[in-house]
Amino acid sequence: QVQLVESGGGLVQAGGSLRLSCAASGITFSSYVMGWFRQAPGKEREFVAAIFWEEISPDYADSVKGRFTISRANAKNTVYLQMNSLKPEDTAIYYCAAARVYFGREVRRYDYWGQGTQVTVSS
């Protein structure tokens, strides 16, 4: 059974930082593209960042480039999202996702999803 479990969300002031973690089980972690997505109230789920092998540069949405950093620790089956210089518009539920044969931004192409963790940025 595949499980993706996010943690690290919370309430932070604008300009602050948070580090999200996603622990995976039930998959050969190193063989999967790992992505972070987010969904704000009343909006569609949107791509944030994705990472595959270290030799391939991660991909970031323009809205987070330069502020967020995605990384992975294959030995721990964990992917991280370091979020700095947070803005109120970053407020959303953040989801971790895994894709077996796809490295990209399309929500429907990811095979497995976590339950999400809430990030709230106050102004």
PDB file of C-alpha atoms in Angstrom:
ATOM      1  CA  GLN A   1       0.000   0.000   0.000  1.00  0.00           C
ATOM      2  CA  VAL A   2       1.399   3.336  -1.077  1.00  0.00           C
ATOM      3  CA  GLN A   3       1.414   6.131   1.473  1.00  0.00           C
ATOM      4  CA  LEU A   4       2.627   9.704   1.212  1.00  0.00           C
ATOM      5  CA  VAL A   5       2.475  11.589   4.500  1.00  0.00           C
ATOM      6  CA  GLU A   6       3.127  15.322   4.619  1.00  0.00           C
ATOM      7  CA  SER A   7       4.180  17.257   7.701  1.00  0.00           C
ATOM      8  CA  GLY A   8       5.580  20.647   8.660  1.00  0.00           C
ATOM      9  CA  GLY A   9       2.701  22.941   7.789  1.00  0.00           C
ATOM     10  CA  GLY A  10       1.469  25.659  10.100  1.00  0.00           C
ATOM     11  CA  LEU A  11       0.859  29.353  10.631  1.00  0.00           C
ATOM     12  CA  VAL A  12       3.674  31.795   9.876  1.00  0.00           C
ATOM     13  CA  GLN A  13       3.980  35.536   9.374  1.00  0.00           C
ATOM     14  CA  ALA A  14       4.779  37.014   5.985  1.00  0.00           C
ATOM     15  CA  GLY A  15       8.505  36.865   5.353  1.00  0.00           C
ATOM     16  CA  GLY A  16       8.913  33.756   7.474  1.00  0.00           C
ATOM     17  CA  SER A  17       9.945  30.224   6.578  1.00  0.00           C
ATOM     18  CA  LEU A  18       8.593  26.704   6.804  1.00  0.00           C
ATOM     19  CA  ARG A  19       9.992  23.329   5.819  1.00  0.00           C
ATOM     20  CA  LEU A  20       7.573  20.697   4.600  1.00  0.00           C
ATOM     21  CA  SER A  21       8.410  17.003   4.601  1.00  0.00           C
ATOM     22  CA  CYS A  22       6.783  14.090   2.808  1.00  0.00           C
ATOM     23  CA  ALA A  23       7.562  10.537   3.862  1.00  0.00           C
ATOM     24  CA  ALA A  24       6.810   7.860   1.283  1.00  0.00           C
ATOM     25  CA  SER A  25       6.236   4.139   1.722  1.00  0.00           C
ATOM     26  CA  GLY A  26       5.124   1.337  -0.559  1.00  0.00           C
ATOM     27  CA  ILE A  27       7.061   2.582  -3.606  1.00  0.00           C
ATOM     28  CA  THR A  28      10.624   2.332  -4.861  1.00  0.00           C
ATOM     29  CA  PHE A  29      11.183   5.928  -3.881  1.00  0.00           C
ATOM     30  CA  SER A  30      14.322   6.618  -5.910  1.00  0.00           C
ATOM     31  CA  SER A  31      12.509   5.626  -9.126  1.00  0.00           C
ATOM     32  CA  TYR A  32       9.778   8.227  -8.731  1.00  0.00           C
ATOM     33  CA  VAL A  33       9.519  11.866  -9.599  1.00  0.00           C
ATOM     34  CA  MET A  34       8.359  13.690  -6.480  1.00  0.00           C
ATOM     35  CA  GLY A  35       6.317  16.840  -6.676  1.00  0.00           C
ATOM     36  CA  TRP A  36       4.718  19.448  -4.473  1.00  0.00           C
ATOM     37  CA  PHE A  37       1.397  21.012  -5.385  1.00  0.00           C
ATOM     38  CA  ARG A  38      -0.901  23.406  -3.559  1.00  0.00           C
ATOM     39  CA  GLN A  39      -4.556  24.297  -3.533  1.00  0.00           C
ATOM     40  CA  ALA A  40      -6.011  27.503  -2.149  1.00  0.00           C
ATOM     41  CA  PRO A  41      -9.728  27.822  -1.275  1.00  0.00           C
ATOM     42  CA  GLY A  42     -11.824  28.156  -4.416  1.00  0.00           C
ATOM     43  CA  LYS A  43      -8.880  27.542  -6.719  1.00  0.00           C
ATOM     44  CA  GLU A  44      -7.581  24.600  -8.698  1.00  0.00           C
ATOM     45  CA  ARG A  45      -4.652  22.556  -7.516  1.00  0.00           C
ATOM     46  CA  GLU A  46      -1.456  24.003  -8.940  1.00  0.00           C
ATOM     47  CA  PHE A  47       2.118  22.861  -9.442  1.00  0.00           C
ATOM     48  CA  VAL A  48       4.775  24.155  -7.066  1.00  0.00           C
ATOM     49  CA  ALA A  49       7.947  22.114  -7.633  1.00  0.00           C
ATOM     50  CA  ALA A  50       9.200  18.723  -8.807  1.00  0.00           C
ATOM     51  CA  ILE A  51      12.427  16.775  -8.474  1.00  0.00           C
ATOM     52  CA  PHE A  52      13.792  13.609 -10.031  1.00  0.00           C
ATOM     53  CA  TRP A  53      17.409  12.601 -10.124  1.00  0.00           C
ATOM     54  CA  GLU A  54      20.116  14.908  -8.806  1.00  0.00           C
ATOM     55  CA  GLU A  55      21.529  15.178 -12.317  1.00  0.00           C
ATOM     56  CA  ILE A  56      18.308  16.796 -13.515  1.00  0.00           C
ATOM     57  CA  SER A  57      17.555  20.307 -12.295  1.00  0.00           C
ATOM     58  CA  PRO A  58      14.351  20.609 -10.271  1.00  0.00           C
ATOM     59  CA  ASP A  59      11.420  22.430 -11.787  1.00  0.00           C
ATOM     60  CA  TYR A  60       9.673  25.326 -10.042  1.00  0.00           C
ATOM     61  CA  ALA A  61       6.591  27.379 -10.676  1.00  0.00           C
ATOM     62  CA  ASP A  62       7.480  30.970 -11.493  1.00  0.00           C
ATOM     63  CA  SER A  63       5.564  32.146  -8.424  1.00  0.00           C
ATOM     64  CA  VAL A  64       7.939  30.340  -6.043  1.00  0.00           C
ATOM     65  CA  LYS A  65      11.233  30.367  -7.955  1.00  0.00           C
ATOM     66  CA  GLY A  66      14.004  31.831  -5.836  1.00  0.00           C
ATOM     67  CA  ARG A  67      12.017  31.411  -2.606  1.00  0.00           C
ATOM     68  CA  PHE A  68      11.259  27.670  -2.424  1.00  0.00           C
ATOM     69  CA  THR A  69      13.708  24.768  -2.667  1.00  0.00           C
ATOM     70  CA  ILE A  70      12.754  21.155  -3.260  1.00  0.00           C
ATOM     71  CA  SER A  71      15.114  18.359  -2.234  1.00  0.00           C
ATOM     72  CA  ARG A  72      15.010  14.637  -1.581  1.00  0.00           C
ATOM     73  CA  ALA A  73      16.734  12.103   0.638  1.00  0.00           C
ATOM     74  CA  ASN A  74      16.379   8.749  -1.071  1.00  0.00           C
ATOM     75  CA  ALA A  75      17.844   6.899   1.904  1.00  0.00           C
ATOM     76  CA  LYS A  76      14.984   8.249   4.015  1.00  0.00           C
ATOM     77  CA  ASN A  77      12.265   7.991   1.333  1.00  0.00           C
ATOM     78  CA  THR A  78      11.544  11.637   1.988  1.00  0.00           C
ATOM     79  CA  VAL A  79      11.094  14.769  -0.103  1.00  0.00           C
ATOM     80  CA  TYR A  80      11.296  18.269   1.338  1.00  0.00           C
ATOM     81  CA  LEU A  81      10.089  21.716   0.434  1.00  0.00           C
ATOM     82  CA  GLN A  82      11.959  24.589   2.059  1.00  0.00           C
ATOM     83  CA  MET A  83       9.820  27.704   1.820  1.00  0.00           C
ATOM     84  CA  ASN A  84      11.402  31.088   2.509  1.00  0.00           C
ATOM     85  CA  SER A  85      10.128  34.664   2.193  1.00  0.00           C
ATOM     86  CA  LEU A  86       6.577  33.424   2.487  1.00  0.00           C
ATOM     87  CA  LYS A  87       3.752  35.606   1.250  1.00  0.00           C
ATOM     88  CA  PRO A  88       0.041  35.606   2.133  1.00  0.00           C
ATOM     89  CA  GLU A  89      -0.674  34.336  -1.379  1.00  0.00           C
ATOM     90  CA  ASP A  90       1.277  31.164  -0.515  1.00  0.00           C
ATOM     91  CA  THR A  91      -1.553  30.197   1.839  1.00  0.00           C
ATOM     92  CA  ALA A  92      -2.926  26.830   0.712  1.00  0.00           C
ATOM     93  CA  ILE A  93      -3.043  23.133   1.413  1.00  0.00           C
ATOM     94  CA  TYR A  94       0.235  21.671   0.185  1.00  0.00           C
ATOM     95  CA  TYR A  95       0.229  18.195  -1.307  1.00  0.00           C
ATOM     96  CA  CYS A  96       3.042  15.774  -1.992  1.00  0.00           C
ATOM     97  CA  ALA A  97       2.750  13.594  -5.109  1.00  0.00           C
ATOM     98  CA  ALA A  98       4.680  10.820  -6.847  1.00  0.00           C
ATOM     99  CA  ALA A  99       4.922  10.026 -10.543  1.00  0.00           C
ATOM    100  CA  ARG A 100       6.534   6.889 -11.982  1.00  0.00           C
ATOM    101  CA  VAL A 101       7.259   7.919 -15.575  1.00  0.00           C
ATOM    102  CA  TYR A 102       6.516  11.614 -15.749  1.00  0.00           C
ATOM    103  CA  PHE A 103       8.534  14.701 -14.878  1.00  0.00           C
ATOM    104  CA  GLY A 104       6.283  17.692 -15.239  1.00  0.00           C
ATOM    105  CA  ARG A 105       3.545  19.949 -13.933  1.00  0.00           C
ATOM    106  CA  GLU A 106       0.302  18.218 -14.837  1.00  0.00           C
ATOM    107  CA  VAL A 107      -1.737  17.194 -11.811  1.00  0.00           C
ATOM    108  CA  ARG A 108      -3.406  14.261 -13.567  1.00  0.00           C
ATOM    109  CA  ARG A 109      -0.085  12.661 -14.501  1.00  0.00           C
ATOM    110  CA  TYR A 110       0.920  11.998 -10.903  1.00  0.00           C
ATOM    111  CA  ASP A 111       0.087   8.525  -9.614  1.00  0.00           C
ATOM    112  CA  TYR A 112      -0.035   8.918  -5.840  1.00  0.00           C
ATOM    113  CA  TRP A 113      -0.991  11.751  -3.503  1.00  0.00           C
ATOM    114  CA  GLY A 114      -0.731  12.597   0.162  1.00  0.00           C
ATOM    115  CA  GLN A 115      -3.527  14.039   2.281  1.00  0.00           C
ATOM    116  CA  GLY A 116      -2.008  17.490   2.399  1.00  0.00           C
ATOM    117  CA  THR A 117      -0.753  19.888   5.053  1.00  0.00           C
ATOM    118  CA  GLN A 118      -2.115  23.389   5.662  1.00  0.00           C
ATOM    119  CA  VAL A 119       0.167  26.382   5.272  1.00  0.00           C
ATOM    120  CA  THR A 120      -1.205  29.744   6.385  1.00  0.00           C
ATOM    121  CA  VAL A 121       0.766  32.954   5.926  1.00  0.00           C
ATOM    122  CA  SER A 122      -0.516  35.994   7.802  1.00  0.00           C
ATOM    123  CA  SER A 123       0.138  39.544   6.636  1.00  0.00           C
TER     124      SER A 123
END
